Short mmCIF file of C-alpha atoms in Angstrom, two decimals:
data_model
loop_
_atom_site.label_atom_id
_atom_site.label_comp_id
_atom_site.label_asym_id
_atom_site.label_seq_id
_atom_site.Cartn_x
_atom_site.Cartn_y
_atom_site.Cartn_z
CA TYR S 1 108.68 168.18 67.75
CA HIS S 2 108.85 171.50 69.57
CA GLY S 3 109.35 170.46 73.14
CA ARG S 4 106.69 167.78 73.71
CA THR S 5 104.44 169.06 70.97
CA PRO S 6 104.45 167.23 67.62
CA LEU S 7 104.58 169.55 64.62
CA SER S 8 102.34 168.91 61.63
CA ARG S 9 103.82 168.60 58.16
CA GLU S 10 102.63 172.12 57.32
CA GLU S 11 104.19 173.54 60.47
CA ARG S 12 107.50 171.81 59.74
CA LYS S 13 107.49 173.20 56.20
CA ARG S 14 106.81 176.73 57.43
CA ALA S 15 109.53 176.48 60.06
CA LEU S 16 112.21 174.89 57.92
CA ALA S 17 111.59 175.77 54.27
CA SER S 18 112.46 179.45 54.60
CA ALA S 19 115.82 179.02 56.31
CA LYS S 20 118.92 177.03 55.52
CA MET S 21 120.20 174.85 58.32
CA ASN S 22 123.93 174.81 58.97
CA LEU S 23 124.50 171.61 60.92
CA SER S 24 127.97 172.79 61.91
CA ASP S 25 126.36 175.60 63.91
CA THR S 26 126.84 175.25 67.69
CA LYS S 27 123.06 175.16 68.25
CA PHE S 28 122.92 171.76 66.52
CA VAL S 29 124.17 168.71 68.41
CA SER S 30 124.72 165.31 66.87
CA VAL S 31 123.28 162.53 69.01
CA ASP S 32 124.48 159.05 68.19
CA THR S 33 125.05 157.41 71.58
CA MET S 34 123.09 156.81 74.77
CA PHE S 35 125.57 159.05 76.61
CA SER S 36 123.68 162.10 75.27
CA LEU S 37 120.24 160.89 76.34
CA PRO S 38 120.10 163.07 79.51
CA GLU S 39 120.95 166.23 77.58
CA VAL S 40 118.43 165.55 74.83
CA TYR S 41 115.66 164.86 77.32
CA LEU S 42 116.35 167.86 79.54
CA CYS S 43 116.90 170.26 76.64
CA ARG S 44 113.58 169.17 75.18
CA GLU S 45 111.89 169.90 78.49
CA ALA S 46 113.63 173.29 78.68
CA LEU S 47 111.62 174.40 75.63
CA ARG S 48 108.47 174.34 77.73
CA PRO S 49 107.24 177.78 78.88
CA CYS S 50 107.51 176.73 82.51
CA ALA S 51 110.25 174.23 83.22
CA ASP S 52 108.92 173.53 86.70
CA ARG S 53 105.88 171.81 85.17
CA ILE S 54 108.10 168.90 84.17
CA VAL S 55 108.05 167.57 87.73
CA PRO S 56 104.35 166.57 87.96
CA ARG S 57 104.78 164.57 84.74
CA LEU S 58 108.06 162.83 85.45
CA ASP S 59 106.45 160.02 87.39
CA ARG S 60 104.56 159.12 84.21
CA SER S 61 107.50 159.72 81.89
CA PRO S 62 108.32 156.73 79.67
CA LEU S 63 111.98 157.46 80.37
CA LEU S 64 111.61 156.73 84.07
CA VAL S 65 108.92 154.07 83.80
CA SER S 66 110.07 152.05 80.79
CA VAL S 67 113.43 153.16 79.42
CA LEU S 68 115.57 153.79 82.49
CA PRO S 69 115.17 150.31 84.03
CA ARG S 70 116.30 148.74 80.74
CA LEU S 71 119.47 150.78 80.34
CA ALA S 72 122.88 149.31 80.97
CA PRO S 73 124.18 150.07 84.50
CA GLU S 74 126.64 152.69 83.25
CA ASP S 75 123.94 154.47 81.23
CA ARG S 76 121.56 154.44 84.22
CA ARG S 77 124.32 155.95 86.32
CA ASP S 78 125.06 158.73 83.82
CA PHE S 79 121.37 159.50 83.43
CA SER S 80 120.71 159.58 87.17
CA LEU S 81 123.74 161.75 87.92
CA GLU S 82 122.45 164.37 85.51
CA VAL S 83 118.72 164.22 86.25
CA VAL S 84 118.93 164.22 90.05
CA PRO S 85 120.45 167.76 90.28
CA PHE S 86 117.57 168.92 88.08
CA LEU S 87 115.09 167.41 90.53
CA ALA S 88 116.96 169.00 93.45
CA ALA S 89 116.65 172.38 91.75
CA ALA S 90 112.88 171.96 91.48
CA ALA S 91 112.65 170.77 95.09
CA SER S 92 114.62 173.77 96.34
CA ARG S 93 112.01 176.14 94.93
CA THR S 94 108.90 174.66 96.53
CA GLN S 95 107.57 175.54 99.97
CA ASP S 96 105.00 172.71 99.84
CA ARG S 97 106.44 169.78 101.83
CA ALA S 98 104.11 167.29 100.13
CA GLU S 99 105.35 168.51 96.76
CA PHE S 100 108.93 168.27 98.02
CA SER S 101 108.39 164.66 99.05
CA ARG S 102 106.92 163.80 95.67
CA ILE S 103 109.91 165.31 93.87
CA GLU S 104 112.35 163.54 96.18
CA GLU S 105 110.66 160.20 95.46
CA LEU S 106 111.40 160.63 91.76
CA ALA S 107 115.14 160.38 92.42
CA PRO S 108 116.38 156.80 91.84
CA SER S 109 116.86 155.01 95.16
CA GLN S 110 120.64 154.75 94.82
CA TYR S 111 120.92 158.51 94.33
CA LYS S 112 118.99 159.88 97.31
CA SER S 113 122.24 161.12 98.90
CA TRP S 114 123.21 162.77 95.61
CA PHE S 115 119.80 164.46 95.67
CA SER S 116 120.33 165.80 99.21
CA TYR S 117 123.82 167.04 98.36
CA TRP S 118 122.55 168.88 95.29
CA LEU S 119 119.60 170.25 97.23
CA GLY S 120 122.14 172.03 99.43
CA ILE S 121 123.98 173.33 96.39
CA ARG S 122 120.74 174.68 94.92
CA LEU S 123 119.76 176.33 98.21
CA MET S 124 123.11 178.12 98.21
CA ILE S 125 122.81 179.09 94.55
CA SER S 126 119.57 180.91 95.32
CA ARG S 127 121.26 183.04 98.00
CA ASP S 128 123.84 185.79 97.87
CA ARG S 129 127.26 184.17 97.50
CA ASN S 130 128.24 185.19 101.03
CA ASP S 131 124.89 184.43 102.71
CA LEU S 132 125.88 181.12 104.21
CA ALA S 133 123.74 181.38 107.36
CA GLN S 134 120.47 181.86 105.46
CA ALA S 135 121.10 178.87 103.20
CA ILE S 136 121.79 176.69 106.24
CA ALA S 137 118.61 177.93 107.89
CA GLU S 138 116.58 177.02 104.78
CA ALA S 139 117.85 173.46 105.00
CA GLY S 140 116.73 173.18 108.62
CA PHE S 141 113.43 171.47 107.74
CA LEU S 142 115.41 168.36 106.75
CA ARG S 143 116.51 167.72 110.33
CA SER S 144 113.20 166.21 111.33
CA ARG S 145 112.85 164.32 108.04
CA SER S 146 116.28 162.72 107.90
CA PRO S 147 119.44 163.77 109.79
CA GLU S 148 121.55 162.15 107.07
CA ALA S 149 119.81 164.16 104.34
CA TYR S 150 120.29 167.31 106.41
CA HIS S 151 124.02 166.67 106.80
CA LEU S 152 124.45 166.09 103.08
CA ALA S 153 122.51 169.26 102.23
CA ILE S 154 124.81 171.17 104.58
CA ALA S 155 127.77 169.57 102.80
CA GLY S 156 126.44 170.89 99.48
CA ILE S 157 125.88 174.35 100.94
CA TYR S 158 129.39 174.60 102.34
CA ARG S 159 130.85 173.20 99.12
CA LEU S 160 129.29 175.90 96.98
CA TRP S 161 129.93 178.64 99.52
CA ALA S 162 133.65 177.85 99.43
CA GLN S 163 133.68 177.99 95.64
CA ARG S 164 131.69 181.24 95.34
CA ALA S 165 132.57 183.28 98.43
CA ASP S 166 134.49 186.50 97.82
CA PRO S 167 137.96 185.99 99.38
CA LEU S 168 137.97 189.42 101.01
CA VAL S 169 138.80 188.69 104.64
CA PRO S 170 141.49 186.48 106.21
CA PRO S 171 140.33 182.90 106.87
CA GLU S 172 141.25 183.25 110.53
CA THR S 173 138.30 185.63 110.95
CA LEU S 174 135.76 183.13 109.62
CA SER S 175 136.10 180.33 112.15
CA HIS S 176 132.67 181.22 113.56
CA LEU S 177 131.10 180.29 110.21
CA VAL S 178 132.36 176.72 110.36
CA ALA S 179 131.91 176.02 114.06
CA SER S 180 129.17 173.48 114.71
CA GLU S 181 127.80 171.52 117.62
CA VAL S 182 127.00 168.67 115.22
CA PRO S 183 130.13 166.53 114.78
CA GLU S 184 128.90 165.13 111.45
CA ILE S 185 129.01 168.61 109.91
CA LEU S 186 132.58 169.49 110.93
CA PRO S 187 134.28 167.73 107.98
CA TYR S 188 132.21 169.70 105.47
CA SER S 189 132.56 173.09 107.16
CA TRP S 190 136.30 172.86 107.75
CA ARG S 191 136.97 171.60 104.24
CA ALA S 192 135.11 174.67 103.04
CA LEU S 193 137.26 176.95 105.17
CA GLY S 194 140.41 175.23 103.90
CA TYR S 195 139.25 175.79 100.32
CA TYR S 196 138.46 179.44 101.11
CA ALA S 197 141.82 179.94 102.80
CA ALA S 198 143.77 178.59 99.81
CA HIS S 199 141.74 180.83 97.50
CA TYR S 200 142.38 183.85 99.74
CA TRP S 201 146.13 183.26 99.89
CA SER S 202 146.34 182.69 96.14
CA GLN S 203 145.13 186.27 95.60
CA THR S 204 148.40 187.47 97.11
CA ASP S 205 150.77 184.87 95.73
CA GLY S 206 149.76 181.77 93.77
CA SER S 207 152.99 179.88 94.34
CA LEU S 208 153.14 176.64 96.30
CA ASP S 209 156.01 177.99 98.39
CA TYR S 210 153.82 180.82 99.64
CA LEU S 211 150.97 178.41 100.32
CA ASN S 212 153.32 176.14 102.26
CA ARG S 213 154.41 179.02 104.49
CA GLN S 214 150.82 180.11 105.11
CA LEU S 215 149.74 176.59 106.01
CA GLN S 216 152.55 176.21 108.52
CA THR S 217 151.19 179.29 110.29
CA PHE S 218 147.47 178.55 109.90
CA ILE S 219 147.13 174.80 110.52
CA PRO S 220 148.86 174.57 113.95
CA ARG S 221 146.36 177.11 115.31
CA LEU S 222 143.43 174.82 114.56
CA ASP S 223 142.09 172.11 116.82
CA PRO S 224 143.87 168.86 115.90
CA THR S 225 140.50 167.20 115.21
CA VAL S 226 139.78 169.50 112.24
CA GLN S 227 143.27 170.03 110.80
CA ARG S 228 142.95 167.16 108.33
CA TYR S 229 139.63 168.46 107.02
CA ALA S 230 141.07 171.93 106.44
CA LEU S 231 143.99 170.41 104.54
CA GLN S 232 141.56 168.40 102.42
CA GLY S 233 139.85 171.65 101.48
CA VAL S 234 143.19 173.15 100.45
CA GLY S 235 143.81 170.09 98.28
CA GLN S 236 140.38 170.49 96.70
CA PHE S 237 141.15 174.08 95.77
CA LEU S 238 144.55 173.25 94.30
CA PHE S 239 143.17 170.52 92.07
CA SER S 240 140.03 172.45 91.14
CA ARG S 241 142.24 174.50 88.83
CA GLY S 242 142.67 171.39 86.70
CA THR S 243 139.08 170.12 86.80
CA ILE S 244 136.83 173.19 86.53
CA TRP S 245 137.34 173.19 82.76
CA PRO S 246 138.88 170.20 81.02
CA VAL S 247 140.88 172.43 78.65
CA PHE S 248 143.01 173.72 81.53
CA ALA S 249 146.13 172.05 82.86
CA LEU S 250 147.14 172.11 86.50
CA PRO S 251 149.46 175.09 87.05
CA PHE S 252 151.88 172.91 89.03
CA ALA S 253 153.21 169.39 89.09
CA PRO S 254 151.32 167.45 91.79
CA SER S 255 154.61 165.90 92.91
CA GLN S 256 155.57 169.35 94.23
CA LEU S 257 153.08 168.83 97.06
CA GLU S 258 155.39 166.13 98.40
CA ARG S 259 157.70 168.95 99.49
CA PHE S 260 155.11 170.01 102.06
CA PRO S 261 155.44 168.70 105.65
CA LEU S 262 154.70 165.00 105.81
CA THR S 263 151.94 165.58 108.33
CA TYR S 264 150.11 167.75 105.76
CA GLN S 265 150.43 165.52 102.73
CA GLN S 266 147.71 163.02 103.59
CA GLY S 267 145.04 165.71 103.91
CA LEU S 268 146.20 167.57 100.79
CA PHE S 269 146.18 164.49 98.57
CA GLU S 270 142.89 163.22 100.00
CA GLY S 271 141.39 166.58 99.07
CA ALA S 272 142.81 166.12 95.58
CA GLY S 273 141.06 162.75 95.36
CA MET S 274 137.78 164.30 96.47
CA GLU S 275 138.05 167.00 93.81
CA LEU S 276 138.91 164.50 91.10
CA GLY S 277 136.13 162.17 92.23
CA GLU S 278 133.53 164.93 92.16
CA SER S 279 134.68 166.02 88.70
CA ARG S 280 133.63 162.58 87.45
CA LEU S 281 130.16 163.03 88.93
CA ALA S 282 129.37 166.69 88.29
CA PRO S 283 126.88 167.21 85.46
CA TRP S 284 127.97 170.69 84.40
CA PHE S 285 130.72 169.58 81.99
CA SER S 286 128.24 167.83 79.72
CA TRP S 287 126.43 171.08 78.86
CA ARG S 288 129.53 172.57 77.22
CA SER S 289 129.20 171.22 73.69
CA ASP S 290 131.84 173.66 72.49
CA ILE S 291 134.74 172.12 74.38
CA GLY S 292 134.51 168.44 73.73
CA PRO S 293 132.50 165.26 73.22
CA GLY S 294 129.71 163.83 75.36
CA PRO S 295 129.62 163.66 79.15
CA HIS S 296 131.20 160.25 79.55
CA GLN S 297 134.34 161.10 77.63
CA LEU S 298 134.42 164.64 78.95
CA LEU S 299 134.28 163.66 82.61
CA ILE S 300 137.05 161.13 82.17
CA GLY S 301 139.10 163.78 80.38
CA SER S 302 138.60 166.25 83.21
CA VAL S 303 139.81 163.75 85.78
CA ARG S 304 142.91 163.01 83.77
CA GLN S 305 143.90 166.66 83.73
CA ALA S 306 145.49 166.07 87.12
CA SER S 307 148.30 163.68 86.27
CA THR S 308 149.94 161.77 89.08
CA ARG S 309 153.22 161.54 87.22
CA GLY S 310 156.10 161.39 89.65
CA LEU S 311 153.99 160.82 92.78
CA SER S 312 154.95 158.26 95.33
CA GLU S 313 152.72 155.25 95.84
CA THR S 314 151.77 156.68 99.24
CA SER S 315 150.47 159.89 97.66
CA VAL S 316 148.52 157.92 95.06
CA THR S 317 146.97 155.88 97.87
CA TYR S 318 145.89 159.09 99.61
CA ILE S 319 144.25 160.34 96.40
CA ARG S 320 142.30 157.11 96.06
CA GLU S 321 141.29 157.28 99.71
CA GLY S 322 139.96 160.81 99.22
CA ALA S 323 137.89 159.65 96.24
CA ARG S 324 136.60 156.71 98.28
CA GLN S 325 135.56 159.01 101.14
CA LEU S 326 133.61 161.17 98.70
CA MET S 327 131.79 158.20 97.18
CA VAL S 328 130.92 156.85 100.62
CA MET S 329 129.61 160.26 101.69
CA LEU S 330 127.37 160.40 98.62
CA GLY S 331 126.25 156.79 98.95
CA LEU S 332 127.71 155.88 95.56
CA PRO S 333 129.77 152.82 94.65
CA PRO S 334 133.48 153.72 94.65
CA SER S 335 133.93 152.52 91.07
CA ASP S 336 136.91 153.33 88.89
CA ILE S 337 138.85 154.82 91.79
CA ALA S 338 142.03 153.32 90.37
CA GLN S 339 141.61 155.54 87.29
CA LEU S 340 141.57 158.66 89.47
CA ALA S 341 145.27 158.26 90.11
CA ARG S 342 146.82 156.81 87.01
CA PRO S 343 150.43 157.77 86.29
CA GLY S 344 151.06 159.92 83.24
CA ALA S 345 147.41 160.68 82.57
CA VAL S 346 147.40 163.98 80.71
CA ARG S 347 148.71 167.52 81.03
CA VAL S 348 150.40 169.28 83.89
CA GLY S 349 151.55 172.87 83.71
CA ASP S 350 155.22 173.68 83.73
CA GLY S 351 154.87 175.58 87.03
#
């Protein structure tokens, strides 16, 4: 096959007879488990001249109609987690609301929240990295369709903004970007500002001691109702350095966070749990065939980068609570949360 098109025997001979194939080359991928099914399917579709044309045919795809319902629950979950962001990307590019609805309906029912979250991420991807206001405005049409979907799209927008924004100005000057009259949005916006703040401070000094001093100046100035969210964002940033690529170790021992003020530790460790939880869900690891095995093993490996060695039981409980909050937000079953905080998991930097 080339994409969806079967090749005749003559075409295969012309394509393959004149060149030796080196199966150890990175462009060849061995597929021997169901864990790789999403990649194989989507890579096949990527060969089409126009990838957007996959969407009108998905509702007739044998994968969705016949194969997906017969998969084991874990395989259905892995497949859905990877395909839904692809659907959200297609939905973010259409201005036709009927077409949008048709794409949205293709997302498995248990992953509608995941679709909305990734829709927000895709809307932010299509904007300049600092153009937060425009991305939020583009998501405005969701308000009349579903307030819950709108809130989750905003969560995705703020999440990506925090990760991509240039840390050029002090976080204190950005409070207007996270202010909202909608209470449901405040957790997402203030987590984003906490993430941004930690990133900004790390440009000056990446040590935890410096971060601790900055927090003790920054946090008391915030309204008490949003302080915990900002701390969660800081925790997300700290642990992102151990989950963005599974080959990296955390540059500090997580137990060092227990030196921070007690009133800050719950938010910091909950943010860590959110980051670790999202690293189990995010599809981007599975596309890096050069750094490890398939998505199932790779996602587990990324989570285990952040060892909880030496943490108190209270801190471990906070990490699990953060992961639970994330799963509830995304409408997903909080499965395997215990594995997100398992003592002595893998590597921690010496820092």
